[in-house]
XYZ file of C-alpha atoms in Angstrom:
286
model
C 170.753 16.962 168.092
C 167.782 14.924 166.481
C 165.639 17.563 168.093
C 167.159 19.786 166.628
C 167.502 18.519 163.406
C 163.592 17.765 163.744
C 163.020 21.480 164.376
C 165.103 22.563 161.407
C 163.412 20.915 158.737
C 159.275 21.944 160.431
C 160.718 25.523 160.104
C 161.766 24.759 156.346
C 158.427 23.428 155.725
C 156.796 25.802 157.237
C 158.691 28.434 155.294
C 158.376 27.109 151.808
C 154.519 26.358 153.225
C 154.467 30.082 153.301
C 156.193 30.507 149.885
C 153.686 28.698 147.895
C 150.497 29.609 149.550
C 149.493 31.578 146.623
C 149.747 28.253 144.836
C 146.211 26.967 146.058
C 143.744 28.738 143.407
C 140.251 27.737 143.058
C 140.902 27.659 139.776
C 143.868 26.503 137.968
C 144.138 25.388 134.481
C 147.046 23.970 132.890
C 145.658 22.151 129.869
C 147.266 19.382 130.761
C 146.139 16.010 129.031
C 143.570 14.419 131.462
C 142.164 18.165 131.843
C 141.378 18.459 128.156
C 140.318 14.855 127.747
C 137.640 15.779 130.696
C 136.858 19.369 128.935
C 136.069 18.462 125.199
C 132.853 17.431 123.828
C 133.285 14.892 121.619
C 130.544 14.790 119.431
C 129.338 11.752 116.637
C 130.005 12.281 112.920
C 126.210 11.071 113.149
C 125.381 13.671 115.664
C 127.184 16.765 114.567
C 125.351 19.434 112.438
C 128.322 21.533 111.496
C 131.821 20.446 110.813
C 133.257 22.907 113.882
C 131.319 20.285 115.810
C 133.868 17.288 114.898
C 136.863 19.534 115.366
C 138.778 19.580 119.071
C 140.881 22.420 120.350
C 144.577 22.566 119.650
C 147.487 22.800 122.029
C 151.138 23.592 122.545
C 154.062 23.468 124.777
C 153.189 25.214 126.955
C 155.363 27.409 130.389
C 155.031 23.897 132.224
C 152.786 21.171 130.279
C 150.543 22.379 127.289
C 149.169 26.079 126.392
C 145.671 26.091 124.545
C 146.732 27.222 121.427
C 144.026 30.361 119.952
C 147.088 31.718 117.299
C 146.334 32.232 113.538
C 147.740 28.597 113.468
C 145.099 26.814 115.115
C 142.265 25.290 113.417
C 139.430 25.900 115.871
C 140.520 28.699 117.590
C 138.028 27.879 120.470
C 138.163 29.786 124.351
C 137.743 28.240 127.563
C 134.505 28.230 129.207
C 135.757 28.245 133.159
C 134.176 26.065 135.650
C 131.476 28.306 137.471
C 130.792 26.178 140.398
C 134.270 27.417 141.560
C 134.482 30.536 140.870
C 134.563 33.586 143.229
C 131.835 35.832 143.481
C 131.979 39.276 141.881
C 130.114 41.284 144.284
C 130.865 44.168 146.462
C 132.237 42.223 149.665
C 134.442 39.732 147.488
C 138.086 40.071 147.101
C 139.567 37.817 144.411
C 142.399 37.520 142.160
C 143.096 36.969 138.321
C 146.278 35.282 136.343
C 146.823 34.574 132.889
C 149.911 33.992 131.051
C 149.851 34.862 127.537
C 151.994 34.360 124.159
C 151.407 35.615 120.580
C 153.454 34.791 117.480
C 155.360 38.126 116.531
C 153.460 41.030 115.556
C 150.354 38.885 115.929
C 147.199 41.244 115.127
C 145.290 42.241 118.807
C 142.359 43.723 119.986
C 140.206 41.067 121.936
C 138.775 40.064 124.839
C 141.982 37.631 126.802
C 139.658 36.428 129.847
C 136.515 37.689 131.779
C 132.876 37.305 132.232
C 131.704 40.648 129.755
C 131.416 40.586 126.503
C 134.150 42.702 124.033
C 133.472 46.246 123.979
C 131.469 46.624 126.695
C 133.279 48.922 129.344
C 130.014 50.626 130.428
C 128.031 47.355 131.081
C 128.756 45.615 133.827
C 131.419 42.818 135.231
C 135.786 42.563 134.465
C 137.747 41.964 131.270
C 141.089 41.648 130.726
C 142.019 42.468 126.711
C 144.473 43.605 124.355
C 144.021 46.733 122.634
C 144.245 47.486 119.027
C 147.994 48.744 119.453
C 149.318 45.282 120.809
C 149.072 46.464 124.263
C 147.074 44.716 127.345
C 144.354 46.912 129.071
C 141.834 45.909 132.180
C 138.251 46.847 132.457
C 136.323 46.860 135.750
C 132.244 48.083 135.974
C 129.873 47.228 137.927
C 127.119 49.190 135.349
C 128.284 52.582 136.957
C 131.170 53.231 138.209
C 134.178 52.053 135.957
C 137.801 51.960 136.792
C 140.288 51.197 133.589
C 144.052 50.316 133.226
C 145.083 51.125 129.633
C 149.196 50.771 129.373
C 150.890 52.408 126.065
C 152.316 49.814 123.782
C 155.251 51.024 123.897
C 155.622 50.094 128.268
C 153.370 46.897 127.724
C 153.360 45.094 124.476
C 152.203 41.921 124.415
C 152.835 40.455 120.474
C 156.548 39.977 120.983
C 156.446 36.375 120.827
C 157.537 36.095 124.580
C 154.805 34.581 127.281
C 153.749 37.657 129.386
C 151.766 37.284 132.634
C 148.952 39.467 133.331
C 147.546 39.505 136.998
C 145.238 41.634 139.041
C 143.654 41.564 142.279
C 140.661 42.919 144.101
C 140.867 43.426 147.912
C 137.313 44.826 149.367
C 139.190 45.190 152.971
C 140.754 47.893 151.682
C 138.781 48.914 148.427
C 141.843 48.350 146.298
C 142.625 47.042 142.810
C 146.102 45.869 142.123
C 147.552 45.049 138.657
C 150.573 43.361 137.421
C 152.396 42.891 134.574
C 155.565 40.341 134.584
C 155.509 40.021 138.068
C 155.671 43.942 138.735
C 152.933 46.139 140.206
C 152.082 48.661 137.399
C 149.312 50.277 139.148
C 147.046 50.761 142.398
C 143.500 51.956 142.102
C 141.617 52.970 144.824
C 138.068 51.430 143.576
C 136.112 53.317 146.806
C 132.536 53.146 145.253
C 132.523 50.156 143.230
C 130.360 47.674 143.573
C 129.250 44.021 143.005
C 130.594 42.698 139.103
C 129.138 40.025 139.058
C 127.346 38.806 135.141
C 124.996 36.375 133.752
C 127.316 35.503 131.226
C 130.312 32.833 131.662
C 133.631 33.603 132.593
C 135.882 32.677 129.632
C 139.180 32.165 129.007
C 140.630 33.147 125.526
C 137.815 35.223 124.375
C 134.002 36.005 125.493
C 130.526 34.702 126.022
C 129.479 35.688 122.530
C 129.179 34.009 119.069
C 128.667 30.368 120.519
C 125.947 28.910 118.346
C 125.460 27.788 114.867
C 128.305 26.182 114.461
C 130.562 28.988 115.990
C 132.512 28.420 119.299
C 133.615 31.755 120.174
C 135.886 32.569 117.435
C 134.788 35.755 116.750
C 136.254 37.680 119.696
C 138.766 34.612 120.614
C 142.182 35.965 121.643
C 144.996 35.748 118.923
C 147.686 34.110 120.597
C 148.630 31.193 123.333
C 147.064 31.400 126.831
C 148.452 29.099 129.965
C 148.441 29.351 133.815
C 145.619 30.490 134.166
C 144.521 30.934 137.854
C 142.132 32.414 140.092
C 141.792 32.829 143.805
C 139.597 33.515 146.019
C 141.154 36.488 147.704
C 143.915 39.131 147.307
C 146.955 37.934 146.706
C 150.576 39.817 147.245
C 152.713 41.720 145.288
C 155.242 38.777 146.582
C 153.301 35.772 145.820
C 153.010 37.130 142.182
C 156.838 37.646 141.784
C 157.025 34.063 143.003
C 154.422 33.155 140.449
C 156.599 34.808 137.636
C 159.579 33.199 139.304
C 158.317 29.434 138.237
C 159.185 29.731 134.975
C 161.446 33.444 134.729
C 163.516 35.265 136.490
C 162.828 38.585 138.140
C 164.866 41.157 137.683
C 166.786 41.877 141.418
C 166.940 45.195 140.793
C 163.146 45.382 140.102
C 162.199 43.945 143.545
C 163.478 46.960 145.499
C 161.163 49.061 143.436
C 158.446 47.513 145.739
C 159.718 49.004 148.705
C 159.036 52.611 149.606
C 161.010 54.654 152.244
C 158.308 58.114 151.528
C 155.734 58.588 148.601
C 155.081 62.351 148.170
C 151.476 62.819 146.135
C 150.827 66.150 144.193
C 147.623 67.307 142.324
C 147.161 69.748 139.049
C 144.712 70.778 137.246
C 145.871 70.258 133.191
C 144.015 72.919 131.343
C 142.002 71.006 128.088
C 144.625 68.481 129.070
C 147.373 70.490 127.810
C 145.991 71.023 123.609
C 145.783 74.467 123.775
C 149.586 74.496 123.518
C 149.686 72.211 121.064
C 147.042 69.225 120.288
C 150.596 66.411 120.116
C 153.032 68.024 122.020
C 151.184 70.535 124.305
């Protein structure tokens, strides 16, 4: 019986082991206190040459501890500059994953850069961005100077100013030559990025905005994301479409009847050619 017993609870551990492997990034930020203490310059009335120097970023509640807060409310609105001596490389062999949750206030203005390591506006040059468009809607940008593959939802499917945290995830799996993306927990699309090589930049990989603007007494605000940002994570590998409904699952539920969608009994693929993409019957409604 205490065999037994023994043997029950290894297989629980080794079950909830496999539950939370996605949980082991090699990057994870939380903002929680000791990681912002470590993170912030502090800089000398003496010392500082603009008054942005003496000012320290601002934070929230956050999904679990505190969310760096980049709103209209903030008074430095200043991104994250990610660690680079853990981050995944970006070229053509390396399969890696990206997770941000994000939060606006309502009807928050959009149309920056939310994480990446390009700077905004840039979809030719090389390297990944996650942003919002104009519209309120997230997009996702991937180039490596050439080839370019990009995930641009309608606003009305993928909103993100609704003053509700939103988490935005995508994955690269070079096995396979296959880009996943996610939004809430739910697999939105699958490119086949056959062709696409090595993103890697000279620029840093930020968090909340872009490697631009960061001198005279600017920190980024320019192109800084209007809004809350938390849980951010990334790994060095692909995850599943399972680990990131867990993920979502920390802190909402997932719709039941959404997690059947991810199983497929047949998938039928057809192909058309649109003449002039349908305007000549009408340039709205053709």
């Amino acid at each position: 019986m205490n065999n037994f017993f023994q043997f029950s609870v290894f297989l629980i551990f080794l079950l909830l082991a496999g539950r939370n492997s996605c949980s082991q990034p090699v990057l994870y930020l939380d903002f929680k206190d000791g990681l912002v203490k470590q993170n912030e310059k502090i800089i000398s009335p003496e010392m500082a040459r603009y008054k942005s120097d003496l000012q320290l970023s601002e934070f929230v509640p956050g999904l679990k501890d505190l969310a760096l807060d980049l709103s209209e409310n903030a008074v430095l609105r200043k991104p994250w500059v990610l660690d680079s001596t853990v981050l995944p490389e970006c070229n053509e062999k390396s399969s890696f994953s990206v997770q941000i949750w994000v939060k606006t206030l309502p009807y928050a203005k959009q149309g920056t850069p939310v994480i990446g390591n390009k700077k905004a506006d840039s979809e030719k040059d090389k390297g990944w961005l996650i942003y919002t468009q104009e519209n309120s809607a997230w997009a996702l940008n991937l180039s490596d100077g050439k080839n370019q593959f990009n995930y641009i939802p309608t606003v009305e499917r993928q909103a993100i100013n609704d003053g509700h945290w939103h988490q935005l995830v995508f994955s690269i799996n070079r096995d396979i030559q296959e880009a996943r993306i996610y939004f809430d927990g739910r697999n939105v699309a699958i490119y086949n990025i056959q062709g696409l090589r090595g993103m890697e930049t000279n620029l840093r990989t930020i968090a909340g905005g872009s490697d631009e603007y960061w001198e005279w007494g600017s920190y980024g605000q320019w192109n800084s994301f209007n809004g809350y940002i938390d849980e951010v994570k990334i790994w060095d590998k692909a995850i599943s479409d399972e680990d990131i409904i867990h993920l979502y699952e920390e802190f909402f539920p997932y719709p039941e009847d959404k997690k059947s969608e991810h199983i497929f009994g047949q998938l039928k693929v057809l192909s058309w050619n649109i003449w002039h993409g349908g305007h000549r019957f009408g340039k709205s409604v053709g």
